[in-house]
Short mmCIF file of C-alpha atoms and ligand atoms in Angstrom, two decimals:
data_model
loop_
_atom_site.label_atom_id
_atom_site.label_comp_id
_atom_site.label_asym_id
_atom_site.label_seq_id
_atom_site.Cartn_x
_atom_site.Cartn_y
_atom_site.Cartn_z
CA UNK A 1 14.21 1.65 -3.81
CA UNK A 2 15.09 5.05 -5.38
CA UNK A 3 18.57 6.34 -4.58
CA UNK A 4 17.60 10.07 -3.15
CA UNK A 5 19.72 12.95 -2.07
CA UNK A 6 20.33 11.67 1.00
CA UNK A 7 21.93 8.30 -0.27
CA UNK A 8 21.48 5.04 -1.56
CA UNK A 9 19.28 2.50 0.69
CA UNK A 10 22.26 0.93 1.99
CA UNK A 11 23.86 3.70 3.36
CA UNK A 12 20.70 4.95 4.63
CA UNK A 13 20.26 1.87 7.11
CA UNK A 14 23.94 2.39 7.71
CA UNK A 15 23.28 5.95 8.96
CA UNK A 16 21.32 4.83 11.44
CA UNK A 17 23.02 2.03 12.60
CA UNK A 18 25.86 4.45 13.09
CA UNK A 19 23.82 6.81 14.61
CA UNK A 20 22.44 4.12 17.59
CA UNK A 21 26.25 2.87 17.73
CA UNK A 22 27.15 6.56 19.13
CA UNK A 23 24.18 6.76 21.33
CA UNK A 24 25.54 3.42 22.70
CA UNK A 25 29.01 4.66 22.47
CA UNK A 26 30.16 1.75 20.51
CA UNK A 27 33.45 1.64 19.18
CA UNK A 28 34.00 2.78 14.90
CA UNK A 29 35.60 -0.49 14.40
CA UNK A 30 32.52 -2.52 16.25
CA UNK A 31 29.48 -0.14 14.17
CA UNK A 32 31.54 -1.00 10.84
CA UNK A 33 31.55 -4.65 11.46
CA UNK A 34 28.13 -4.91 12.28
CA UNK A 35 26.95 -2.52 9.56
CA UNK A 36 28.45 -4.59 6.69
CA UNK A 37 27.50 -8.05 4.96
CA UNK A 38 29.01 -10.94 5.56
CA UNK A 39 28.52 -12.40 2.20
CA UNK A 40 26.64 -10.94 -1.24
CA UNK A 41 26.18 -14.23 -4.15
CA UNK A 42 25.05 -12.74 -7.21
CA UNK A 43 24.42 -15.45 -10.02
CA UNK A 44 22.59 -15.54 -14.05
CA UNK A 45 19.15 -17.53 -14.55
CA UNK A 46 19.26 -18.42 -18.03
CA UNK A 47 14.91 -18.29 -18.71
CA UNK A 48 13.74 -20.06 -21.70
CA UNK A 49 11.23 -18.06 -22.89
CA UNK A 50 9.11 -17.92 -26.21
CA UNK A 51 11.40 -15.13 -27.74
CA UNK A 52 14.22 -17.31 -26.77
CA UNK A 53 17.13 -17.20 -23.65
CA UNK A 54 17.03 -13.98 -21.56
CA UNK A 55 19.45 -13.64 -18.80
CA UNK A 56 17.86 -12.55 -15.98
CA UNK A 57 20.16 -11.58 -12.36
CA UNK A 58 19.69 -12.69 -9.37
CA UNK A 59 20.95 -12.38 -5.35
CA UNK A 60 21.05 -12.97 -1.83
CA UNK A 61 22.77 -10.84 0.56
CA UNK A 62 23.70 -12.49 3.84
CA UNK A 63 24.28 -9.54 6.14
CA UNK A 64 24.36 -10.96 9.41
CA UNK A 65 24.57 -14.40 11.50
CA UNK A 66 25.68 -12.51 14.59
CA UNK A 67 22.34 -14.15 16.81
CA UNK A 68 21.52 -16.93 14.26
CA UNK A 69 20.98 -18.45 10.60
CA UNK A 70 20.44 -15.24 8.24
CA UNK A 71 16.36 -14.76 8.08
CA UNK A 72 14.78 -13.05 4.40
CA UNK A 73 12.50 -12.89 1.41
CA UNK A 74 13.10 -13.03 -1.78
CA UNK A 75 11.94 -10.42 -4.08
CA UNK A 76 11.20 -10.46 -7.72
CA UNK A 77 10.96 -6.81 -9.18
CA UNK A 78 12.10 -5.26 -12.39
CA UNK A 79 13.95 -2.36 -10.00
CA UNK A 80 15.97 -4.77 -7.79
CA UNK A 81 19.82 -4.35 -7.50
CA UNK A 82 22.43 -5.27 -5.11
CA UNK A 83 21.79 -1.97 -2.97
CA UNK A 84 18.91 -2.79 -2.42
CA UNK A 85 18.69 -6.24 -1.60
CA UNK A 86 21.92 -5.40 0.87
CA UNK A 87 19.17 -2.60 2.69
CA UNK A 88 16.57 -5.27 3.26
CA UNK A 89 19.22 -7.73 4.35
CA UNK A 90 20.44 -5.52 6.56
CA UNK A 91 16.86 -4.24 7.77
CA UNK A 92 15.57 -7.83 8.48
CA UNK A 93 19.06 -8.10 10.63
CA UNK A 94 17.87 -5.39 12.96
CA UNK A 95 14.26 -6.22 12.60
CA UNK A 96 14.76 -10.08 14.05
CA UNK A 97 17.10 -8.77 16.48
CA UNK A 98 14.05 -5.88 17.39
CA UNK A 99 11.73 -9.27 18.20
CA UNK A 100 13.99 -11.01 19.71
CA UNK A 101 13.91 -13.95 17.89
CA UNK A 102 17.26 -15.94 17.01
CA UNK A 103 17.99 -14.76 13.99
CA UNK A 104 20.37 -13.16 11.70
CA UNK A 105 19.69 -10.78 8.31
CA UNK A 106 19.42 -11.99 4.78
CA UNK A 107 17.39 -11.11 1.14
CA UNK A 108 17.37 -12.08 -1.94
CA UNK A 109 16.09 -11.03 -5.39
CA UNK A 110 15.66 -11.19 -8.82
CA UNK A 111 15.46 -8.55 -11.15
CA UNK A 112 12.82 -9.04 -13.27
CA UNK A 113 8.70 -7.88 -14.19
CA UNK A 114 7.46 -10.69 -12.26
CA UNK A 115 4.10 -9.39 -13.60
CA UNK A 116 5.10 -10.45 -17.45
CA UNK A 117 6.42 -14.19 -15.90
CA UNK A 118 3.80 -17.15 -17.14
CA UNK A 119 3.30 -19.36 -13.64
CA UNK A 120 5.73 -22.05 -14.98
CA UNK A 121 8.59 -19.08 -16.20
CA UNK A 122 7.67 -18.24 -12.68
CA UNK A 123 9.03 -21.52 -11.27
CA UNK A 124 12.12 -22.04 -13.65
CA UNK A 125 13.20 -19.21 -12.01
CA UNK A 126 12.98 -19.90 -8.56
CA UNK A 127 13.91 -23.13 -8.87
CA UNK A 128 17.58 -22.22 -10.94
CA UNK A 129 17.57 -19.38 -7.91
CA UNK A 130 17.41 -22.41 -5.23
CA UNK A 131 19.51 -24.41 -7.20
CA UNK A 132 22.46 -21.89 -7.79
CA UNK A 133 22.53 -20.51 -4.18
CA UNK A 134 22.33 -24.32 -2.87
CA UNK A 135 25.67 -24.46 -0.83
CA UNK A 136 24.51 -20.92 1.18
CA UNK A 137 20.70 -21.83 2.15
CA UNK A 138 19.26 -24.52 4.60
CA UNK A 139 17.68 -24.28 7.78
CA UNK A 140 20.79 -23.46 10.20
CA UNK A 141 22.16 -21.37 7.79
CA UNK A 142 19.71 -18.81 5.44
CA UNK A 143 15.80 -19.18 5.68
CA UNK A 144 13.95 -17.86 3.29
CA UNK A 145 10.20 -16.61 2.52
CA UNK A 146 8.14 -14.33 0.18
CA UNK A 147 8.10 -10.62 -0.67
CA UNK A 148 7.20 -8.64 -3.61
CA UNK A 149 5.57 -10.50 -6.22
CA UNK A 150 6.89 -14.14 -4.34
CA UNK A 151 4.15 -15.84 -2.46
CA UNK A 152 3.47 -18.89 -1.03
CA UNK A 153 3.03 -21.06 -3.93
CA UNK A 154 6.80 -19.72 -4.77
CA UNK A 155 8.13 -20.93 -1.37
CA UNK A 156 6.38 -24.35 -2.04
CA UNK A 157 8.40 -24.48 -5.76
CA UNK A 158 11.89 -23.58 -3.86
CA UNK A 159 11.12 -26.23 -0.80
CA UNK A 160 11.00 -28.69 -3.49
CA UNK A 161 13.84 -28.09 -5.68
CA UNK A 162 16.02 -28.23 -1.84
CA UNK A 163 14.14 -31.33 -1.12
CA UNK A 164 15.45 -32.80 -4.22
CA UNK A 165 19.18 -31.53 -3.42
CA UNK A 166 19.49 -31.91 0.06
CA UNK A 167 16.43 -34.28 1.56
CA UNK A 168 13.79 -33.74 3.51
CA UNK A 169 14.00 -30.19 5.44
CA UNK A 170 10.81 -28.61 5.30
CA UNK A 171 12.13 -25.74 7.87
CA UNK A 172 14.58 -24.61 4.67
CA UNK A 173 11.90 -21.71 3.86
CA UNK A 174 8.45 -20.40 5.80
CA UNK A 175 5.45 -18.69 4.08
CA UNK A 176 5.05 -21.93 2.50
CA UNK A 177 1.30 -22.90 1.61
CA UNK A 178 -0.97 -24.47 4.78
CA UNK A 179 -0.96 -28.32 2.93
CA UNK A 180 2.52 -28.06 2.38
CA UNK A 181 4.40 -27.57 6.12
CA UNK A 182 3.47 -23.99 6.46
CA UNK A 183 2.09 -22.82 9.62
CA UNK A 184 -1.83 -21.45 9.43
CA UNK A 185 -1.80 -17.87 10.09
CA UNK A 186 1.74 -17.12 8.39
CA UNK A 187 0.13 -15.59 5.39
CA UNK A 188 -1.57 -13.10 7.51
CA UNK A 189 1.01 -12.29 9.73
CA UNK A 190 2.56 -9.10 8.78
CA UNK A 191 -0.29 -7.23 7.59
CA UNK A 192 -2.17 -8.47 10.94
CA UNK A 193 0.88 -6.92 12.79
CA UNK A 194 0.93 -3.66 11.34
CA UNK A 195 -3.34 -3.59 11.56
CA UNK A 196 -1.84 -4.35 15.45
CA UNK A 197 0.32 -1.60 15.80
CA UNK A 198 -1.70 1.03 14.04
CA UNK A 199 -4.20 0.64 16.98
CA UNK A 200 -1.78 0.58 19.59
CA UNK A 201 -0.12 3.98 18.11
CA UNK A 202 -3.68 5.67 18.29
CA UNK A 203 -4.36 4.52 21.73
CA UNK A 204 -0.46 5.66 23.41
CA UNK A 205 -1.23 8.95 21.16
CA UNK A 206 -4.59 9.24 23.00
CA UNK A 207 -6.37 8.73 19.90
CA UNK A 208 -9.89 6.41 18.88
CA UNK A 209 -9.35 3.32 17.26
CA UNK A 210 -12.63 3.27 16.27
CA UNK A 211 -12.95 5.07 12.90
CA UNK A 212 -9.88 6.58 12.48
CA UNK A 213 -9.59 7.09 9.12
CA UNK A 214 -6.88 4.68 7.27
CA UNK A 215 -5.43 5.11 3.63
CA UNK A 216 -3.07 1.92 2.37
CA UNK A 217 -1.04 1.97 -0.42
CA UNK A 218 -0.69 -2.02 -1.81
CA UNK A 219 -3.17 -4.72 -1.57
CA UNK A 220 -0.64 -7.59 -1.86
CA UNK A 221 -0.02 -9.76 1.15
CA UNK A 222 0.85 -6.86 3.25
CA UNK A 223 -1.61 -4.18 2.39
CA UNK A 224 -4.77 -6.82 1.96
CA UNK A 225 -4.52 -8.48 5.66
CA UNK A 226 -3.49 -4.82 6.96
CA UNK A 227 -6.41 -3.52 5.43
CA UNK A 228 -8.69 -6.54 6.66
CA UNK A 229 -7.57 -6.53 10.19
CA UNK A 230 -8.08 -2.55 10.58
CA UNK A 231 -11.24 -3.18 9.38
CA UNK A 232 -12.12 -5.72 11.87
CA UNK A 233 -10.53 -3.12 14.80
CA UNK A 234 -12.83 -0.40 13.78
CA UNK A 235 -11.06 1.87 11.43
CA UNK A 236 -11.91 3.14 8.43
CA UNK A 237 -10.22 2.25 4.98
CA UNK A 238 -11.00 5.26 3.40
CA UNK A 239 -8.46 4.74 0.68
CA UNK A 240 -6.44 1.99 -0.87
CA UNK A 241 -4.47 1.34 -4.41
CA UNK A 242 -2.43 -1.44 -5.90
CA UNK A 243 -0.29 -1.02 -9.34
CA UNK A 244 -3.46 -0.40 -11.21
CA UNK A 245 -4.09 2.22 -9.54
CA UNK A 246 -6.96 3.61 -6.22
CA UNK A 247 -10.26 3.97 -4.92
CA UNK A 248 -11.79 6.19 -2.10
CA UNK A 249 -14.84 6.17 -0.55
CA UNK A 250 -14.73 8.39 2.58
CA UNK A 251 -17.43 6.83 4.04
CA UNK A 252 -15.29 3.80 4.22
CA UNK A 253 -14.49 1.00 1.77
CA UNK A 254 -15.70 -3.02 2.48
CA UNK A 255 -12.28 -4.40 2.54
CA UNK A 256 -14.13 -7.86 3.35
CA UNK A 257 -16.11 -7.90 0.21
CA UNK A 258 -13.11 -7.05 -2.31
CA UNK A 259 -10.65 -8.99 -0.20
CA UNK A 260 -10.13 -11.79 -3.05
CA UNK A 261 -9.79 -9.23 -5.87
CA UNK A 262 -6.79 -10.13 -7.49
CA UNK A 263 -6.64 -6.39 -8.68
CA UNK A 264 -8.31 -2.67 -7.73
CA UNK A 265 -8.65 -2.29 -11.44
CA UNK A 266 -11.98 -4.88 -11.17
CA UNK A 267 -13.72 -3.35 -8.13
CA UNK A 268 -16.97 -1.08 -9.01
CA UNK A 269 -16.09 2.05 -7.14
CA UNK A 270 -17.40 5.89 -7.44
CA UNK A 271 -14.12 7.69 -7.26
CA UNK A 272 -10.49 6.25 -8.51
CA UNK A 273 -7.03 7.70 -7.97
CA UNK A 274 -3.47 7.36 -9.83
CA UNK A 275 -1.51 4.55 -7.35
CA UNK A 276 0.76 7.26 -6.02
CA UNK A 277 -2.50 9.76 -4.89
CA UNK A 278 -3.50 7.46 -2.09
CA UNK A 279 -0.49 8.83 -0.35
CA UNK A 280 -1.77 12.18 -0.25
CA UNK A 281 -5.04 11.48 0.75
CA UNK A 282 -6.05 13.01 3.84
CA UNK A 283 -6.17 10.45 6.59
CA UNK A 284 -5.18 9.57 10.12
CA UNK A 285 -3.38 6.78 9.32
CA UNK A 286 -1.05 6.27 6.08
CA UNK A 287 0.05 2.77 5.78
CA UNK A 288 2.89 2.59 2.37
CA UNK A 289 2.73 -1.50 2.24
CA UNK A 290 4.13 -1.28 -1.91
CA UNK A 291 7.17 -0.19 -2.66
CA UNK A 292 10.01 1.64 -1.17
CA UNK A 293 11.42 5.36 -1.62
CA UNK A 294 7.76 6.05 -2.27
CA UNK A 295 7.30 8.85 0.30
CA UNK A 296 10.47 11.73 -0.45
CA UNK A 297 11.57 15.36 -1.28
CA UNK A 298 9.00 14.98 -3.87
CA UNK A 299 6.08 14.17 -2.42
CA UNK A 300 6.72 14.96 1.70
CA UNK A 301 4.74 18.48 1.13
CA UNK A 302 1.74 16.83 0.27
CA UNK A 303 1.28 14.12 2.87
CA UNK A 304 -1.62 14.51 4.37
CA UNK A 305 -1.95 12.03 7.65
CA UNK A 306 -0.99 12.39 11.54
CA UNK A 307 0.74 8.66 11.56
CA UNK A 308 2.49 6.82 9.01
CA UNK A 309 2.65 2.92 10.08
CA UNK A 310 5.46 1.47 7.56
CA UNK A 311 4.00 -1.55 5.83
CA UNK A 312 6.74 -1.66 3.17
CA UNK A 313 10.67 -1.73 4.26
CA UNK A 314 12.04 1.80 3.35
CA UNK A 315 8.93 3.59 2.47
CA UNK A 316 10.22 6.94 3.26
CA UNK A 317 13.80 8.66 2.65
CA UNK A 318 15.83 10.08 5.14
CA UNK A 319 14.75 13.77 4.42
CA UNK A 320 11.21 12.87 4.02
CA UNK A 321 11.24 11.22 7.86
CA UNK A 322 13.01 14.07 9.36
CA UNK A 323 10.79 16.84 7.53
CA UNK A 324 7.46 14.79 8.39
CA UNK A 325 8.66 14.47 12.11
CA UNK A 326 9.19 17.79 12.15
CA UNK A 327 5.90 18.78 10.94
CA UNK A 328 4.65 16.12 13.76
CA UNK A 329 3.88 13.25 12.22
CA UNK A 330 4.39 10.45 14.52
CA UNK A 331 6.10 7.70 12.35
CA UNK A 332 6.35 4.29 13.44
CA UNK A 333 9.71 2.87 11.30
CA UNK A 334 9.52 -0.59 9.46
CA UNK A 335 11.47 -2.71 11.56
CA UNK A 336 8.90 -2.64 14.08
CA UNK A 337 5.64 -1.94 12.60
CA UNK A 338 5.95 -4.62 9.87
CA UNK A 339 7.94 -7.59 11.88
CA UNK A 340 4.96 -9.68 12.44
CA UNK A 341 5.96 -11.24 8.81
CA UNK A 342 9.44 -12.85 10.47
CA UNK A 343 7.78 -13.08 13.83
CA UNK A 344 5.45 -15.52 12.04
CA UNK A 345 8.00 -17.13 9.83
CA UNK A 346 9.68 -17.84 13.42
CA UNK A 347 6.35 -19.86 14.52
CA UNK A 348 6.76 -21.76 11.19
CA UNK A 349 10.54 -22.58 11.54
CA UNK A 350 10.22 -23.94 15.03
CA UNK A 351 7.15 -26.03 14.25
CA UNK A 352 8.68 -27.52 11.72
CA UNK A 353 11.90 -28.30 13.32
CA UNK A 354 9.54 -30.13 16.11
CA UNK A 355 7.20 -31.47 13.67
CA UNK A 356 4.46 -29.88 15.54
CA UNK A 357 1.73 -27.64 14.43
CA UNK A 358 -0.08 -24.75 16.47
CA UNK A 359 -4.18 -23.87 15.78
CA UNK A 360 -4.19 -20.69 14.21
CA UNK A 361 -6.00 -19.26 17.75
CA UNK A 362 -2.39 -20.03 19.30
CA UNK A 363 -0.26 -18.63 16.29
CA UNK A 364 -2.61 -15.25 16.59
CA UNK A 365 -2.08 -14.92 20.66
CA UNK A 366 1.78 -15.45 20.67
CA UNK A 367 2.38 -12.58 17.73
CA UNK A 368 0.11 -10.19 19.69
CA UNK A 369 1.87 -10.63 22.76
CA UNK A 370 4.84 -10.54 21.01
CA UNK A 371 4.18 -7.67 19.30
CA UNK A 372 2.80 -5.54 21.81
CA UNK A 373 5.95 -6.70 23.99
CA UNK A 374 8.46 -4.89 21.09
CA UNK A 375 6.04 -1.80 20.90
CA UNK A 376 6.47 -1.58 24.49
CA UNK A 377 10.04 -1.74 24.27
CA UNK A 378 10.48 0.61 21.72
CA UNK A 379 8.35 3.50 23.37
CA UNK A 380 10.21 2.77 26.60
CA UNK A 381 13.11 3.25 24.88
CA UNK A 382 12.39 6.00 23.17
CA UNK A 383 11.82 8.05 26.30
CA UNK A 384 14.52 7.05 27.96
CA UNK A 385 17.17 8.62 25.67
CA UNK A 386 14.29 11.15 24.21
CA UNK A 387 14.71 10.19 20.54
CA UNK A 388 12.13 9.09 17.89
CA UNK A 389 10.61 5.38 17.08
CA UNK A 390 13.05 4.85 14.42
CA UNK A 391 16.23 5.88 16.64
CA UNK A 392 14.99 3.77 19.55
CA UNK A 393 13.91 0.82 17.27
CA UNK A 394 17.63 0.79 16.12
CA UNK A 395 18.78 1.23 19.25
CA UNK A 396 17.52 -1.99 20.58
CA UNK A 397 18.35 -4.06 18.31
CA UNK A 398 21.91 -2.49 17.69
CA UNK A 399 22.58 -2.96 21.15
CA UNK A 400 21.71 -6.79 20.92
CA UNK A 401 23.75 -7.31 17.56
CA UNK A 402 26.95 -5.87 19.03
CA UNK A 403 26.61 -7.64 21.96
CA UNK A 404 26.27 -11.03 20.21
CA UNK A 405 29.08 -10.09 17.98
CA UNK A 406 31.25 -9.63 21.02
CA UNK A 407 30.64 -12.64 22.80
CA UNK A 408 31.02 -14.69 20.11
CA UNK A 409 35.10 -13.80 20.47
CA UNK A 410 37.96 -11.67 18.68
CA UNK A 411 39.10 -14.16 16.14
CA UNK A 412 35.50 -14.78 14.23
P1 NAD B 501 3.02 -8.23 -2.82
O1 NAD B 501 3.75 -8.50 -4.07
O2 NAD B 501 2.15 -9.29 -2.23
O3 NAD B 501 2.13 -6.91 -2.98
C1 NAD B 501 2.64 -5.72 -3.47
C2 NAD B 501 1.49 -4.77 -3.73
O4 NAD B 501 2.02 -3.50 -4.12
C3 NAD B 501 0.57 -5.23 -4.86
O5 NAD B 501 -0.77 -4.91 -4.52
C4 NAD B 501 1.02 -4.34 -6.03
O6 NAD B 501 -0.01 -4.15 -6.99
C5 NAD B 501 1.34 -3.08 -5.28
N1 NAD B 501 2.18 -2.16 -6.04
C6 NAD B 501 3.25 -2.44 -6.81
N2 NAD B 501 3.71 -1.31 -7.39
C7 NAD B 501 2.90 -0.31 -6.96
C8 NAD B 501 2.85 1.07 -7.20
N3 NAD B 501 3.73 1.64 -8.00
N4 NAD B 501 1.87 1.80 -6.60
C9 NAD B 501 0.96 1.22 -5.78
N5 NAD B 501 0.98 -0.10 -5.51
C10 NAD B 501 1.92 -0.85 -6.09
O7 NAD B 501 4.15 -7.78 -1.76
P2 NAD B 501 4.04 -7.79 -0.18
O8 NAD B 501 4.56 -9.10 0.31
O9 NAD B 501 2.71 -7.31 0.24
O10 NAD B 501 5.15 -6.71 0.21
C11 NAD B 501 4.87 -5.31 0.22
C12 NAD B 501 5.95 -4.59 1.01
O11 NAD B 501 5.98 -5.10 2.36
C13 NAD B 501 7.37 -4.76 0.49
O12 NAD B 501 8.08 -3.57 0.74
C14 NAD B 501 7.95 -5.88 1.35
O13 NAD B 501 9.36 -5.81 1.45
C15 NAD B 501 7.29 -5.55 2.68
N6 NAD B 501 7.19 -6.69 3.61
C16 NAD B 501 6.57 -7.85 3.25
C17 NAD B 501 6.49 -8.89 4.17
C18 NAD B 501 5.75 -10.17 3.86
O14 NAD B 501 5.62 -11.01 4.78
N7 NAD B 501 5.22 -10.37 2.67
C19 NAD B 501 7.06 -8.77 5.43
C20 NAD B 501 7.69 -7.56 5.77
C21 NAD B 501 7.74 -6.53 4.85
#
C-alpha cells in the first residue's frame, strides 16, 4: 500500500475508527485503545537460495483479541512493511467484528517477490515463518489463511510445520486445501461474496443485474471467483487484468472458459490493456481485487464506473473516496464487500473444531444469508445517522469492539 498525501495505511484506518468513535461519542482514551495493536513480532528468514543466504523479513501484527483469537492472512509481496501489515490487521479487526463472527484482527507478511520463489523456496519460507512465530499462533489464539501470492497449498505447508510443533490442530489455519481439513467452498468464498454484493448494490440502487457491465482488476483468488460468480448472476465482465497486464471485450469476456489460466498474458484476446487501464475503463461496476493504494490523487479523474465494490483491502486512498463520492460514485468499502473470505474461514474453523464437515450447498446458503444480513445492516445504518457505506461499516463494528473491550473490565 502506497503512503499518499493523506497518510500512511495505518493511520488511514485509524481516521476512521476515530471518526465512528465520535459519531458514537466514545471516549479519546477508549478510540486510542481500540485503534492500536496489541502486539507487532517482526522476525529474519534466513532462505537458502542458489546465489547463497538472503535475509528475507517477515511479520504478524496482532491488533485485536477484544471479541476473540486474532483472525488474518498472510501476505507475501516485495512491497510489504510493518504499516501495512498493521492496516490489514487492523481492517480484518473491524471486518470480523462487521460479520459478527467471534473474532479478533491479525496479518502477517513477508516481504519478498513471491513470483521469483521456486515452490520448495516457497515452503522454507513459510515453514521458518510458522516456526518463528510458534509461541503467538494456534487456534484460540491467531488463525491464519492466504492472501497475496499465499494460497492454499501454503496453508497446507504451515498446518504441517504446527502439527509437528504442537500436535494435531487442524483448526490452527483455514483456506487449507479440500483433502487436507479445509472446508469445500472456502476457496471461493470471498470473490463469491463480493460477486454477492455487487448484485445486491445494483438492485438497492435500482439498477439491472443483468448485464451491467463489470471491469476487475486481479484474477487471483479474489478477482477469478468474483469474476466467475458475476458471470453466473448475469453481468458482464467487460474487462479484467492480472500483473501481466488486460483484456476487453465489450461484448463481454467468457470468464468460464479462461477460468484456469494461470495468467492473462496466455489468453487469445482482440484488445489488451496495461494492468493499471482496466481501472479506467468505462463500466458500471469497478471491482480493484489486486493491490492496494491503486485507485488515488493520480488516477481518481479518470475513473470511469458508477460503483466501485472493493475486492482488495485499501484499494482507494482517503482523497480518492471522498472525491469519487462526491462525484457520486456509490462505493461499497472493503470490510464489507470482501468479508465473505473470513466469513468462510469461520465455517472452516468451527468444522474443524467439531470434526464435522458441511456439503458445499450448506457452506454457500449460510455466507449468503450471512452476507446479505451485514449488507442489510450496513445500509440501515447508514441512513440512520445519514453517512456513507464506509462510515456506517465502521460504525458497526466500532461500536461492537468498544463494547467488548469494556466488558471485558478496567484492569485488562
Ligand atoms: P492473489 O495473489 O491470489 O491474486 C492477486 C492478483 O493480483 C493476481 O492475479 C496478480 O497477478 C494480480 N496483480 C498483482 N499485481 C498487480 C498489478 N500491479 N496490476 C494488476 N493486477 C495485479 O491474491 P488474492 O488472495 O486474490 O488477494 C487480492 C486482494 O484481495 C488483496 O488485497 C487481499 O488482501 C484481498 N483479500 C483477499 C482475501 C482472500 O480470501 N484471498 C480475502 C479478503 C481480501
Amino acid at each position: 500500500m502506497t503512503t499518499t498525501s493523506s497518510g500512511s495505511a495505518f493511520a488511514q484506518v485509524n481516521e476512521l475508527v476515530a471518526q465512528a468513535g465520535s459519531v458514537l461519542n466514545l471516549k479519546k482514551g477508549l478510540v486510542d485503545a481500540i485503534s492500536a495493536c496489541e502486539r507487532e513480532v517482526t522476525i529474519s528468514i534466513p532462505l537458502h537460495r542458489d546465489s547463497g543466504i538472503e535475509v528475507l523479513t517477515g511479520y504478524r501484527v496482532q491488533h485485536s483479541s477484544a471479541r476473540g483469537p486474532r483472525k488474518g492472512g498472510i501476505r507475501f509481496h516485495q512491497d510489504v512493511d510493518i504499516d501495512e501489515v498493521r492496516a490489514l490487521a487492523s481492517l480484518m479487526t473491524w471486518k470480523t467484528a462487521l460479520i459478527d463472527v467471534p473474532f479478533g484482527g491479525g496479518k502477517g507478511g513477508v516481504t519478498v517477490d513471491a513470483t521469483k520463489l521456486t515452490p520448495l523456496e516457497k515452503e522454507e519460507v513459510i515453514r521458518r515463518w510458522t516456526r518463528t512465530l510458534i509461541n503467538v499462533l494456534g487456534p484460540n489464539r491467531d488463525i491464519p489463511a492466504p492472501d497475496l501470492e499465499t494460497d492454499a497449498q501454503t496453508m497446507a505447508w504451515l498446518m504441517d510445520e504446527f502439527h509437528r510443533l504442537e500436535g494435531f490442530q487442524p483448526a490452527c489455519v483455514t483456506g487449507k486445501p479440500v483433502g487436507l481439513f479445509g472446508a469445500p467452498g472456502r476457496e471461493e468464498a470471498t470473490g463469491r461474496g463480493v460477486a454477492q454484493i455487487t448484485a445486491a448494490t445494483l438492485q438497492q440502487n435500482g439498477r439491472k443485474v443483468e448485464g451491467a457491465t463489470v471491469a476487475i482488476q486481479g484474477f487471483g483468488n479474489v478477482g477469478r471467483y468474483a469474476a466467475l460468480v458475476c458471470q453466473e448472476l448475469g453481468m458482464k465482465v467487460i474487462a479484467i487484468s492480472d500483473v501481466s497486464g488486460g483484456i476487453v471485450d465489450k461484448k463481454g469476456i467468457d470468464i468460464a472458459s479462461i477460468f484456469n489460466v494461470k495468467s492473462l498474458a496466455d489468453v487469445q484476446a482482440d484488445e489488451r490493456i496495461v494492468a493499471a487501464e482496466v481501472l479506467e475503463v468505462k463500466c458500471d461496476v469497478l471491482i480493484p481485487a489486486a493491490l492496494g493504494g491503486v485507485i488515488n490523487e493520480n488516477n481518481m479523474d479518470k475513473i470511469n464506473a458508477d460503483f466501485i465494490i472493493e475486492g482488495a483491502n485499501q484499494p482507494l486512498s482517503i482523497a480518492a473516496d471522498r472525491e469519487l463520492r462526491a462525484q457520486g460514485v456509490v462505493i461499497v468499502p472493503d470490510i464489507l464487500a470482501n468479508s465473505g473470505g473470513v466469513m468462510g474461514s469461520y465455517f472452516e474453523w468451527t468444522q474443524n473444531i467439531q470434526e464435522f464437515s458441511w456439503p458445499i450447498d450448506k457452506f454457500r446458503r449460510e455466507l449468503d444469508v450471512r452476507m446479505e444480513k451485514a449488507f442489510g445492516n450496513v445500509h440501515k445504518v447508514s441512513k440512520k445517522y445519514s453517512v456513507d457505506l464506509r462510515t456506517a461499516a465502521f460504525i458497526v463494528s466500532v461500536e461492537r469492539v468498544a463494547q467488548a473491550f469494556e466488558m471485558r473490565g478496567s484492569l485488562v
